[in-house]
Amino acid sequence: MALTTSAIPPRMKKRRSVTSAGATPYLFLSPAMLLLCAFGLLPILVAAFVSFTDLNIKGLANWSNVQFIGIDNYTTLFTDAAFWSAMGNTAIFVVFGVPVIIGVSLAVALMLNYSQTRFFRFLRAFYFIPAITAIVAVALIWGYLYNTQFGLLNYLLSLVNIPPLQWLSDPTLAKFSVALVAVWRATGLNIIIFLAALQGIPRDYLEAAELDGANSWKRITRIILPLMRFAIFFVTVTTVISWLQFFDEPFVLTEGGPLGATTSISLFLFLEGFRLNQFGYASAGSLVLFVIIIVATLVQLKLRKADDEY
Amino acid sequence: MKRLTGSIVAPVAVLALAAGLTACSSDGGGSSEEGGAITVWIMGDTGTAFEELAAGYTEKTGTDVNVEAIPWANLNDKITTSIASGSGPDVIQIGLSVLPTLADAEALLPLDDLLGDYPALAAENFADAVAGEATQIGGQTLSVPWVADTRVLFYRSDVLAEAGFDAPPATWDELTETATALAARGDGQYGYYIPQWDSSLPVVWTWAAGGDAVDAEGNVDFDNDGFEDMVDLYTGLYADGLVPTNSDFDQVQGFVTGITPMLVSGPYLAKSIEDAAPELDGKWAAAPMPKNVDNTSLFAGSNLGIWHNSSKVDESLALLDYLADPEIQLDWYDKVNELPTNKSALADPRLAEDPNVAVYVETLENARVVPLVPNWDSAVGQKLTDALNAIVLTGADRQSTLDAFFAETDGLAVQ
């Protein structure tokens, strides 16, 4: 997959060494780099600075009300029970959510890949719809489905004589309920990624295996999955990051309730920053989350074996 | 889920940047347009009605009014960004629980020296609970009363009559007794409804039981007998199965179907019931809050203030003056059912024609505003409902949960 130096045609090598073109690549890169600096790097640096201050709404109004307080925000953060509860919730979401999203997306993609008929193409669009539906609409519909009194889910349960469940009111069940919506929303995009990877697998490999007598399970585990390593790796990395930043679903469905049971770390930061106006404190938390995400991603990159084994 | 790294970092940082930039720029301006129109922020969905109301002001003074409707849910973000950027409206509607936050951010223009020329804005014209000193912050008048809101008991007279009660409960004991009888109607039937997100109810009940949320020094302190009595009532209703436990219970549906035939809510509930079930007319009514030591209720509602750097102070004051007029306040009530704060408007016989409204007006006479603490709703209210709900819903230990709540909120200073 990766291009090695020897693969580059000699003519290109030559051109690359011409010094007069030295500034050109940077010129092409500069718009993207400027945007990245302005909206990626700079905010992080500002947040890092703010995290050492007690910036709140008073400080926003008048800069002279802002005090430099060193690492106080961080020490408070690490003794804040609400912060640890949010960390715990996020850990649960990551541990259960990542495998479920990858497993479900992969399974659906494998099934969708069985045929190219019109019906299967329709199904592909069908599975993609959640990914492009506005979160507010999603929240409204799921809120009604989950409703304890007149929700569809409890109605279906009542048909088989199961007493109503408190989908969004029971602290344990609410975690599952918001995660389910997130899984439902996230699978669409990942299915498309997996499908693309599946369709990139040369048919000769599968046909050769079939001739050698490999059954379909063997073909999936010995040929298809290994050849999809990169797609699976990509989906894993982005899914882990998105679960670490889990925000939309609990925000719109439960606002982090009941009793903080669905407050993820991002939601905790939002509530501290924009409900309690503790911007310094929220910035400190966001820096901690930032470091966690970087570490998690680096670990995954490290664990990944080279791609060109096959 | 969001994929953008730093989805939380970015907005905080942008705000901080914006604040830094405006701190460097000059402090004048406001968002007022050049044409001389004043900008007014109206909360909730009453913006269109307010435009109609303000037409009279424009006719009288020639100043155009530019109304921006701010949804309650966006209020905090809107305030934060306008404080950070330094450009706000000229006149802003201020929910009473938001007033201390705005004062804390120095977002409002002190009005003490300006009100002299406007006799209609004098403190004695307004209901005592919000007039003058009652809503001053740090000894400064930052706002003038606008609309009033309160909490009363709504009950289904037909359901109560069937269960043998001719009158709504007038005391806490009667409340529990009635609710017990109503809950005994059958499976899935309840006697009462507690909105789990409503932090004003426990505060009101604490007042009614002779307690307070604030100590003599003006700091938040719930650790008193009235508070404990409130907790007894609150937890008792749950323990006896008299109230639904799911947080997504729909209070209007619960009331209309008779599943929860009693609840404490504001006049807005009456509007929702009328809209949802016009056929129930005459089968429900509002009653004063059941009494313990007394039947103190909540004085909620909104004041109006002027943004600190408005360049249209005179025009803004004239608008406040116009809106304080009893006729205009009654006109506003006709338009959107928000009660007046002007005393003579409240005493107007037109309001008393509707017996429910008569109950609201009577309740307002013995009503109080929540303590003026910055971020009251998030910093105290939410923690109060969280503590109570932890006890009643997850079986958390009462004493240790309350002790943790006291420790968290103690000492927050009333402004």
PDB file of N, CA, C and O in Angstrom, chain A residues 43-44 46-47 50 57-58 60-61 63 146-149 166 169 185-186 189 238 242-243 245-246 248-249 259 269 274-277 279 283 286, chain B residues 1-6 8-9 11-13 15-16 19 76 80 83-84 101 104-106 245-250 375 378-379 386 389-390 394:
ATOM      1  N   PRO A  43      -6.613  27.953  19.050  1.00  0.00           N
ATOM      2  CA  PRO A  43      -7.550  27.752  20.161  1.00  0.00           C
ATOM      3  C   PRO A  43      -6.975  26.850  21.250  1.00  0.00           C
ATOM      4  O   PRO A  43      -7.217  27.081  22.438  1.00  0.00           O
ATOM      5  N   ILE A  44      -6.224  25.825  20.850  1.00  0.00           N
ATOM      6  CA  ILE A  44      -5.660  24.920  21.849  1.00  0.00           C
ATOM      7  C   ILE A  44      -4.652  25.672  22.716  1.00  0.00           C
ATOM      8  O   ILE A  44      -4.632  25.535  23.938  1.00  0.00           O
ATOM      9  N   VAL A  46      -4.618  28.913  23.253  1.00  0.00           N
ATOM     10  CA  VAL A  46      -5.363  29.849  24.101  1.00  0.00           C
ATOM     11  C   VAL A  46      -5.986  29.099  25.272  1.00  0.00           C
ATOM     12  O   VAL A  46      -5.922  29.549  26.423  1.00  0.00           O
ATOM     13  N   ALA A  47      -6.568  27.917  24.989  1.00  0.00           N
ATOM     14  CA  ALA A  47      -7.176  27.135  26.063  1.00  0.00           C
ATOM     15  C   ALA A  47      -6.129  26.739  27.093  1.00  0.00           C
ATOM     16  O   ALA A  47      -6.382  26.767  28.296  1.00  0.00           O
ATOM     17  N   VAL A  50      -5.620  29.794  29.105  1.00  0.00           N
ATOM     18  CA  VAL A  50      -6.792  30.087  29.947  1.00  0.00           C
ATOM     19  C   VAL A  50      -6.871  29.110  31.115  1.00  0.00           C
ATOM     20  O   VAL A  50      -7.329  29.454  32.204  1.00  0.00           O
ATOM     21  N   ILE A  57     -17.282  34.586  33.747  1.00  0.00           N
ATOM     22  CA  ILE A  57     -18.027  35.597  32.990  1.00  0.00           C
ATOM     23  C   ILE A  57     -17.584  37.007  33.370  1.00  0.00           C
ATOM     24  O   ILE A  57     -17.583  37.928  32.557  1.00  0.00           O
ATOM     25  N   LYS A  58     -17.162  37.164  34.628  1.00  0.00           N
ATOM     26  CA  LYS A  58     -16.648  38.449  35.099  1.00  0.00           C
ATOM     27  C   LYS A  58     -15.381  38.829  34.329  1.00  0.00           C
ATOM     28  O   LYS A  58     -15.176  39.978  33.960  1.00  0.00           O
ATOM     29  N   LEU A  60     -14.569  37.719  31.380  1.00  0.00           N
ATOM     30  CA  LEU A  60     -14.894  38.007  29.985  1.00  0.00           C
ATOM     31  C   LEU A  60     -15.267  39.464  29.823  1.00  0.00           C
ATOM     32  O   LEU A  60     -14.934  40.105  28.841  1.00  0.00           O
ATOM     33  N   ALA A  61     -16.028  39.976  30.812  1.00  0.00           N
ATOM     34  CA  ALA A  61     -16.495  41.352  30.727  1.00  0.00           C
ATOM     35  C   ALA A  61     -15.338  42.324  30.899  1.00  0.00           C
ATOM     36  O   ALA A  61     -15.268  43.343  30.239  1.00  0.00           O
ATOM     37  N   TRP A  63     -11.141  42.215  31.422  1.00  0.00           N
ATOM     38  CA  TRP A  63      -9.916  41.409  31.462  1.00  0.00           C
ATOM     39  C   TRP A  63      -9.191  41.539  32.794  1.00  0.00           C
ATOM     40  O   TRP A  63      -8.499  40.642  33.226  1.00  0.00           O
ATOM     41  N   TYR A 146     -38.339   6.269  23.241  1.00  0.00           N
ATOM     42  CA  TYR A 146     -37.930   5.874  24.591  1.00  0.00           C
ATOM     43  C   TYR A 146     -38.939   6.272  25.658  1.00  0.00           C
ATOM     44  O   TYR A 146     -38.836   5.839  26.795  1.00  0.00           O
ATOM     45  N   ASN A 147     -39.888   7.152  25.318  1.00  0.00           N
ATOM     46  CA  ASN A 147     -40.767   7.697  26.355  1.00  0.00           C
ATOM     47  C   ASN A 147     -41.421   6.595  27.187  1.00  0.00           C
ATOM     48  O   ASN A 147     -41.920   5.612  26.650  1.00  0.00           O
ATOM     49  N   THR A 148     -41.403   6.804  28.495  1.00  0.00           N
ATOM     50  CA  THR A 148     -41.911   5.759  29.391  1.00  0.00           C
ATOM     51  C   THR A 148     -43.414   5.572  29.254  1.00  0.00           C
ATOM     52  O   THR A 148     -43.912   4.453  29.293  1.00  0.00           O
ATOM     53  N   GLN A 149     -44.151   6.695  29.074  1.00  0.00           N
ATOM     54  CA  GLN A 149     -45.611   6.598  29.049  1.00  0.00           C
ATOM     55  C   GLN A 149     -46.150   6.137  27.707  1.00  0.00           C
ATOM     56  O   GLN A 149     -46.948   5.228  27.621  1.00  0.00           O
ATOM     57  N   GLN A 166     -37.800   2.267  32.103  1.00  0.00           N
ATOM     58  CA  GLN A 166     -37.520   3.705  32.143  1.00  0.00           C
ATOM     59  C   GLN A 166     -36.245   3.958  31.344  1.00  0.00           C
ATOM     60  O   GLN A 166     -35.173   4.147  31.906  1.00  0.00           O
ATOM     61  N   SER A 169     -34.715   7.333  32.242  1.00  0.00           N
ATOM     62  CA  SER A 169     -34.793   7.774  33.635  1.00  0.00           C
ATOM     63  C   SER A 169     -33.993   6.889  34.569  1.00  0.00           C
ATOM     64  O   SER A 169     -33.603   7.307  35.655  1.00  0.00           O
ATOM     65  N   ARG A 185     -26.325   6.039  14.963  1.00  0.00           N
ATOM     66  CA  ARG A 185     -25.919   7.160  14.112  1.00  0.00           C
ATOM     67  C   ARG A 185     -24.564   6.930  13.465  1.00  0.00           C
ATOM     68  O   ARG A 185     -24.312   7.358  12.347  1.00  0.00           O
ATOM     69  N   ALA A 186     -23.654   6.273  14.211  1.00  0.00           N
ATOM     70  CA  ALA A 186     -22.265   6.204  13.745  1.00  0.00           C
ATOM     71  C   ALA A 186     -22.050   5.085  12.734  1.00  0.00           C
ATOM     72  O   ALA A 186     -21.101   5.143  11.950  1.00  0.00           O
ATOM     73  N   LEU A 189     -21.778   5.743   8.421  1.00  0.00           N
ATOM     74  CA  LEU A 189     -20.550   6.180   7.759  1.00  0.00           C
ATOM     75  C   LEU A 189     -19.525   5.052   7.726  1.00  0.00           C
ATOM     76  O   LEU A 189     -18.862   4.817   6.708  1.00  0.00           O
ATOM     77  N   THR A 238     -10.870   6.572  14.538  1.00  0.00           N
ATOM     78  CA  THR A 238     -11.875   7.654  14.542  1.00  0.00           C
ATOM     79  C   THR A 238     -12.998   7.350  15.531  1.00  0.00           C
ATOM     80  O   THR A 238     -13.518   8.262  16.173  1.00  0.00           O
ATOM     81  N   SER A 242     -14.160   9.624  18.619  1.00  0.00           N
ATOM     82  CA  SER A 242     -15.510  10.170  18.711  1.00  0.00           C
ATOM     83  C   SER A 242     -16.191   9.748  20.016  1.00  0.00           C
ATOM     84  O   SER A 242     -16.953  10.520  20.588  1.00  0.00           O
ATOM     85  N   TRP A 243     -15.894   8.545  20.526  1.00  0.00           N
ATOM     86  CA  TRP A 243     -16.483   8.176  21.820  1.00  0.00           C
ATOM     87  C   TRP A 243     -15.847   8.973  22.952  1.00  0.00           C
ATOM     88  O   TRP A 243     -16.514   9.324  23.930  1.00  0.00           O
ATOM     89  N   GLN A 245     -14.993  11.938  22.713  1.00  0.00           N
ATOM     90  CA  GLN A 245     -15.626  13.264  22.647  1.00  0.00           C
ATOM     91  C   GLN A 245     -17.135  13.154  22.648  1.00  0.00           C
ATOM     92  O   GLN A 245     -17.831  14.088  22.246  1.00  0.00           O
ATOM     93  N   PHE A 246     -17.675  12.035  23.088  1.00  0.00           N
ATOM     94  CA  PHE A 246     -19.116  11.767  23.087  1.00  0.00           C
ATOM     95  C   PHE A 246     -19.874  12.955  23.691  1.00  0.00           C
ATOM     96  O   PHE A 246     -19.616  13.342  24.829  1.00  0.00           O
ATOM     97  N   ASP A 248     -23.122  14.822  21.627  1.00  0.00           N
ATOM     98  CA  ASP A 248     -24.437  15.170  21.078  1.00  0.00           C
ATOM     99  C   ASP A 248     -25.596  14.405  21.705  1.00  0.00           C
ATOM    100  O   ASP A 248     -26.579  15.009  22.130  1.00  0.00           O
ATOM    101  N   GLU A 249     -25.492  13.077  21.734  1.00  0.00           N
ATOM    102  CA  GLU A 249     -26.637  12.269  22.149  1.00  0.00           C
ATOM    103  C   GLU A 249     -27.039  12.524  23.596  1.00  0.00           C
ATOM    104  O   GLU A 249     -28.209  12.803  23.859  1.00  0.00           O
ATOM    105  N   LEU A 259     -29.173  12.223  37.053  1.00  0.00           N
ATOM    106  CA  LEU A 259     -28.159  12.332  38.103  1.00  0.00           C
ATOM    107  C   LEU A 259     -26.745  12.120  37.568  1.00  0.00           C
ATOM    108  O   LEU A 259     -25.937  11.459  38.178  1.00  0.00           O
ATOM    109  N   LEU A 269     -17.523  19.204  30.529  1.00  0.00           N
ATOM    110  CA  LEU A 269     -16.793  20.429  30.214  1.00  0.00           C
ATOM    111  C   LEU A 269     -17.743  21.504  29.711  1.00  0.00           C
ATOM    112  O   LEU A 269     -17.625  22.675  30.073  1.00  0.00           O
ATOM    113  N   PHE A 274     -20.174  26.472  29.980  1.00  0.00           N
ATOM    114  CA  PHE A 274     -21.233  27.313  29.422  1.00  0.00           C
ATOM    115  C   PHE A 274     -22.489  27.359  30.264  1.00  0.00           C
ATOM    116  O   PHE A 274     -23.408  28.110  29.962  1.00  0.00           O
ATOM    117  N   ARG A 275     -22.583  26.553  31.313  1.00  0.00           N
ATOM    118  CA  ARG A 275     -23.694  26.720  32.243  1.00  0.00           C
ATOM    119  C   ARG A 275     -23.217  27.443  33.492  1.00  0.00           C
ATOM    120  O   ARG A 275     -23.871  28.321  34.015  1.00  0.00           O
ATOM    121  N   LEU A 276     -22.032  27.044  33.972  1.00  0.00           N
ATOM    122  CA  LEU A 276     -21.497  27.679  35.182  1.00  0.00           C
ATOM    123  C   LEU A 276     -20.499  28.779  34.853  1.00  0.00           C
ATOM    124  O   LEU A 276     -19.988  29.437  35.754  1.00  0.00           O
ATOM    125  N   ASN A 277     -20.218  28.977  33.571  1.00  0.00           N
ATOM    126  CA  ASN A 277     -19.317  30.044  33.118  1.00  0.00           C
ATOM    127  C   ASN A 277     -17.912  29.964  33.705  1.00  0.00           C
ATOM    128  O   ASN A 277     -17.235  30.978  33.851  1.00  0.00           O
ATOM    129  N   PHE A 279     -14.805  29.231  32.681  1.00  0.00           N
ATOM    130  CA  PHE A 279     -14.058  28.952  31.456  1.00  0.00           C
ATOM    131  C   PHE A 279     -12.653  28.426  31.745  1.00  0.00           C
ATOM    132  O   PHE A 279     -12.150  27.557  31.032  1.00  0.00           O
ATOM    133  N   SER A 283     -11.440  24.833  30.531  1.00  0.00           N
ATOM    134  CA  SER A 283     -10.281  24.736  29.650  1.00  0.00           C
ATOM    135  C   SER A 283      -9.277  23.719  30.179  1.00  0.00           C
ATOM    136  O   SER A 283      -8.704  22.946  29.413  1.00  0.00           O
ATOM    137  N   SER A 286     -10.558  20.451  29.302  1.00  0.00           N
ATOM    138  CA  SER A 286     -10.464  20.162  27.868  1.00  0.00           C
ATOM    139  C   SER A 286      -9.024  19.809  27.491  1.00  0.00           C
ATOM    140  O   SER A 286      -8.793  18.984  26.617  1.00  0.00           O
TER     141      SER A 286
ATOM    142  N   MET B   1     -22.055  12.024  17.717  1.00  0.00           N
ATOM    143  CA  MET B   1     -20.703  12.236  18.225  1.00  0.00           C
ATOM    144  C   MET B   1     -19.934  13.193  17.342  1.00  0.00           C
ATOM    145  O   MET B   1     -20.132  13.212  16.155  1.00  0.00           O
ATOM    146  N   LYS B   2     -19.074  13.942  17.950  1.00  0.00           N
ATOM    147  CA  LYS B   2     -18.302  14.902  17.182  1.00  0.00           C
ATOM    148  C   LYS B   2     -16.945  14.338  16.861  1.00  0.00           C
ATOM    149  O   LYS B   2     -16.307  13.707  17.673  1.00  0.00           O
ATOM    150  N   ARG B   3     -16.495  14.602  15.662  1.00  0.00           N
ATOM    151  CA  ARG B   3     -15.197  14.104  15.266  1.00  0.00           C
ATOM    152  C   ARG B   3     -14.126  15.171  15.375  1.00  0.00           C
ATOM    153  O   ARG B   3     -12.960  14.888  15.363  1.00  0.00           O
ATOM    154  N   LEU B   4     -14.523  16.418  15.423  1.00  0.00           N
ATOM    155  CA  LEU B   4     -13.540  17.494  15.409  1.00  0.00           C
ATOM    156  C   LEU B   4     -12.776  17.533  16.712  1.00  0.00           C
ATOM    157  O   LEU B   4     -13.364  17.634  17.772  1.00  0.00           O
ATOM    158  N   THR B   5     -11.481  17.419  16.629  1.00  0.00           N
ATOM    159  CA  THR B   5     -10.681  17.498  17.842  1.00  0.00           C
ATOM    160  C   THR B   5     -10.855  18.890  18.443  1.00  0.00           C
ATOM    161  O   THR B   5     -10.877  19.878  17.742  1.00  0.00           O
ATOM    162  N   GLY B   6     -10.982  18.898  19.734  1.00  0.00           N
ATOM    163  CA  GLY B   6     -11.091  20.190  20.388  1.00  0.00           C
ATOM    164  C   GLY B   6     -12.432  20.853  20.181  1.00  0.00           C
ATOM    165  O   GLY B   6     -12.542  22.069  20.177  1.00  0.00           O
ATOM    166  N   ILE B   8     -14.663  21.168  22.143  1.00  0.00           N
ATOM    167  CA  ILE B   8     -14.980  21.942  23.333  1.00  0.00           C
ATOM    168  C   ILE B   8     -13.941  23.036  23.535  1.00  0.00           C
ATOM    169  O   ILE B   8     -14.245  24.155  23.919  1.00  0.00           O
ATOM    170  N   VAL B   9     -12.703  22.672  23.232  1.00  0.00           N
ATOM    171  CA  VAL B   9     -11.623  23.652  23.409  1.00  0.00           C
ATOM    172  C   VAL B   9     -11.908  24.905  22.595  1.00  0.00           C
ATOM    173  O   VAL B   9     -11.824  26.017  23.094  1.00  0.00           O
ATOM    174  N   PRO B  11     -14.610  26.586  21.196  1.00  0.00           N
ATOM    175  CA  PRO B  11     -15.502  27.692  21.557  1.00  0.00           C
ATOM    176  C   PRO B  11     -15.035  28.464  22.784  1.00  0.00           C
ATOM    177  O   PRO B  11     -15.118  29.689  22.823  1.00  0.00           O
ATOM    178  N   VAL B  12     -14.502  27.743  23.767  1.00  0.00           N
ATOM    179  CA  VAL B  12     -14.004  28.432  24.962  1.00  0.00           C
ATOM    180  C   VAL B  12     -12.915  29.403  24.569  1.00  0.00           C
ATOM    181  O   VAL B  12     -12.900  30.565  24.964  1.00  0.00           O
ATOM    182  N   ALA B  13     -12.002  28.905  23.745  1.00  0.00           N
ATOM    183  CA  ALA B  13     -10.861  29.721  23.357  1.00  0.00           C
ATOM    184  C   ALA B  13     -11.290  30.909  22.516  1.00  0.00           C
ATOM    185  O   ALA B  13     -10.792  32.020  22.694  1.00  0.00           O
ATOM    186  N   LEU B  15     -14.108  32.437  22.615  1.00  0.00           N
ATOM    187  CA  LEU B  15     -14.699  33.416  23.528  1.00  0.00           C
ATOM    188  C   LEU B  15     -13.619  34.220  24.219  1.00  0.00           C
ATOM    189  O   LEU B  15     -13.683  35.448  24.295  1.00  0.00           O
ATOM    190  N   ALA B  16     -12.618  33.491  24.703  1.00  0.00           N
ATOM    191  CA  ALA B  16     -11.550  34.148  25.430  1.00  0.00           C
ATOM    192  C   ALA B  16     -10.845  35.149  24.526  1.00  0.00           C
ATOM    193  O   ALA B  16     -10.552  36.272  24.935  1.00  0.00           O
ATOM    194  N   ALA B  19     -12.954  38.188  23.946  1.00  0.00           N
ATOM    195  CA  ALA B  19     -12.910  39.071  25.108  1.00  0.00           C
ATOM    196  C   ALA B  19     -11.618  39.872  25.114  1.00  0.00           C
ATOM    197  O   ALA B  19     -11.607  41.059  25.396  1.00  0.00           O
ATOM    198  N   ASN B  76     -28.100  31.516  27.921  1.00  0.00           N
ATOM    199  CA  ASN B  76     -26.791  31.617  28.537  1.00  0.00           C
ATOM    200  C   ASN B  76     -25.682  31.823  27.496  1.00  0.00           C
ATOM    201  O   ASN B  76     -24.793  32.649  27.669  1.00  0.00           O
ATOM    202  N   THR B  80     -23.277  35.070  27.217  1.00  0.00           N
ATOM    203  CA  THR B  80     -21.824  34.920  27.301  1.00  0.00           C
ATOM    204  C   THR B  80     -21.133  35.526  26.087  1.00  0.00           C
ATOM    205  O   THR B  80     -20.160  36.263  26.230  1.00  0.00           O
ATOM    206  N   ILE B  83     -21.332  39.319  26.114  1.00  0.00           N
ATOM    207  CA  ILE B  83     -20.432  39.917  27.100  1.00  0.00           C
ATOM    208  C   ILE B  83     -18.992  39.856  26.591  1.00  0.00           C
ATOM    209  O   ILE B  83     -18.230  40.818  26.685  1.00  0.00           O
ATOM    210  N   ALA B  84     -18.640  38.698  26.001  1.00  0.00           N
ATOM    211  CA  ALA B  84     -17.280  38.538  25.489  1.00  0.00           C
ATOM    212  C   ALA B  84     -16.987  39.523  24.360  1.00  0.00           C
ATOM    213  O   ALA B  84     -15.915  40.098  24.283  1.00  0.00           O
ATOM    214  N   THR B 101     -26.294  36.899  37.536  1.00  0.00           N
ATOM    215  CA  THR B 101     -25.220  36.541  36.604  1.00  0.00           C
ATOM    216  C   THR B 101     -24.863  37.744  35.746  1.00  0.00           C
ATOM    217  O   THR B 101     -23.687  38.062  35.543  1.00  0.00           O
ATOM    218  N   ASP B 104     -23.092  40.272  37.825  1.00  0.00           N
ATOM    219  CA  ASP B 104     -21.739  39.807  38.084  1.00  0.00           C
ATOM    220  C   ASP B 104     -20.820  40.157  36.911  1.00  0.00           C
ATOM    221  O   ASP B 104     -19.657  40.496  37.089  1.00  0.00           O
ATOM    222  N   ALA B 105     -21.373  40.068  35.703  1.00  0.00           N
ATOM    223  CA  ALA B 105     -20.590  40.349  34.507  1.00  0.00           C
ATOM    224  C   ALA B 105     -20.594  41.832  34.153  1.00  0.00           C
ATOM    225  O   ALA B 105     -20.085  42.213  33.110  1.00  0.00           O
ATOM    226  N   GLU B 106     -21.176  42.632  35.017  1.00  0.00           N
ATOM    227  CA  GLU B 106     -21.276  44.080  34.794  1.00  0.00           C
ATOM    228  C   GLU B 106     -21.880  44.388  33.433  1.00  0.00           C
ATOM    229  O   GLU B 106     -21.447  45.290  32.725  1.00  0.00           O
ATOM    230  N   THR B 245     -42.243   8.093  38.757  1.00  0.00           N
ATOM    231  CA  THR B 245     -40.797   8.187  38.975  1.00  0.00           C
ATOM    232  C   THR B 245     -40.018   8.448  37.695  1.00  0.00           C
ATOM    233  O   THR B 245     -38.835   8.776  37.755  1.00  0.00           O
ATOM    234  N   ASN B 246     -40.649   8.300  36.515  1.00  0.00           N
ATOM    235  CA  ASN B 246     -39.863   8.507  35.289  1.00  0.00           C
ATOM    236  C   ASN B 246     -39.671   9.985  35.003  1.00  0.00           C
ATOM    237  O   ASN B 246     -40.601  10.793  35.120  1.00  0.00           O
ATOM    238  N   SER B 247     -38.458  10.330  34.616  1.00  0.00           N
ATOM    239  CA  SER B 247     -38.137  11.751  34.434  1.00  0.00           C
ATOM    240  C   SER B 247     -38.759  12.316  33.160  1.00  0.00           C
ATOM    241  O   SER B 247     -38.856  13.524  33.003  1.00  0.00           O
ATOM    242  N   ASP B 248     -39.175  11.448  32.228  1.00  0.00           N
ATOM    243  CA  ASP B 248     -39.764  11.974  30.994  1.00  0.00           C
ATOM    244  C   ASP B 248     -41.293  11.995  31.062  1.00  0.00           C
ATOM    245  O   ASP B 248     -41.957  12.050  30.036  1.00  0.00           O
ATOM    246  N   PHE B 249     -41.839  11.952  32.272  1.00  0.00           N
ATOM    247  CA  PHE B 249     -43.292  12.015  32.428  1.00  0.00           C
ATOM    248  C   PHE B 249     -43.798  13.345  31.873  1.00  0.00           C
ATOM    249  O   PHE B 249     -43.246  14.401  32.158  1.00  0.00           O
ATOM    250  N   ASP B 250     -44.858  13.294  31.081  1.00  0.00           N
ATOM    251  CA  ASP B 250     -45.398  14.513  30.476  1.00  0.00           C
ATOM    252  C   ASP B 250     -46.467  15.093  31.385  1.00  0.00           C
ATOM    253  O   ASP B 250     -47.527  14.498  31.567  1.00  0.00           O
ATOM    254  N   ASN B 375     -25.652  32.370  38.673  1.00  0.00           N
ATOM    255  CA  ASN B 375     -25.814  30.988  38.217  1.00  0.00           C
ATOM    256  C   ASN B 375     -26.675  30.154  39.145  1.00  0.00           C
ATOM    257  O   ASN B 375     -26.429  28.963  39.339  1.00  0.00           O
ATOM    258  N   SER B 378     -27.889  26.653  37.842  1.00  0.00           N
ATOM    259  CA  SER B 378     -26.908  25.577  37.685  1.00  0.00           C
ATOM    260  C   SER B 378     -26.149  25.301  38.976  1.00  0.00           C
ATOM    261  O   SER B 378     -25.886  24.163  39.323  1.00  0.00           O
ATOM    262  N   ALA B 379     -25.774  26.374  39.673  1.00  0.00           N
ATOM    263  CA  ALA B 379     -24.886  26.206  40.811  1.00  0.00           C
ATOM    264  C   ALA B 379     -25.629  25.716  42.049  1.00  0.00           C
ATOM    265  O   ALA B 379     -25.051  25.072  42.912  1.00  0.00           O
ATOM    266  N   ASP B 386     -30.772  17.385  42.068  1.00  0.00           N
ATOM    267  CA  ASP B 386     -29.951  16.169  41.975  1.00  0.00           C
ATOM    268  C   ASP B 386     -29.918  15.434  43.312  1.00  0.00           C
ATOM    269  O   ASP B 386     -30.050  14.213  43.361  1.00  0.00           O
ATOM    270  N   ASN B 389     -33.403  13.964  44.045  1.00  0.00           N
ATOM    271  CA  ASN B 389     -33.701  12.843  43.152  1.00  0.00           C
ATOM    272  C   ASN B 389     -32.828  11.630  43.457  1.00  0.00           C
ATOM    273  O   ASN B 389     -33.266  10.493  43.289  1.00  0.00           O
ATOM    274  N   ALA B 390     -31.574  11.883  43.897  1.00  0.00           N
ATOM    275  CA  ALA B 390     -30.711  10.756  44.254  1.00  0.00           C
ATOM    276  C   ALA B 390     -31.344   9.985  45.417  1.00  0.00           C
ATOM    277  O   ALA B 390     -31.334   8.759  45.448  1.00  0.00           O
ATOM    278  N   THR B 394     -32.713   6.710  43.545  1.00  0.00           N
ATOM    279  CA  THR B 394     -31.689   5.671  43.604  1.00  0.00           C
ATOM    280  C   THR B 394     -31.482   5.169  45.027  1.00  0.00           C
ATOM    281  O   THR B 394     -30.598   4.348  45.267  1.00  0.00           O
TER     282      THR B 394
END
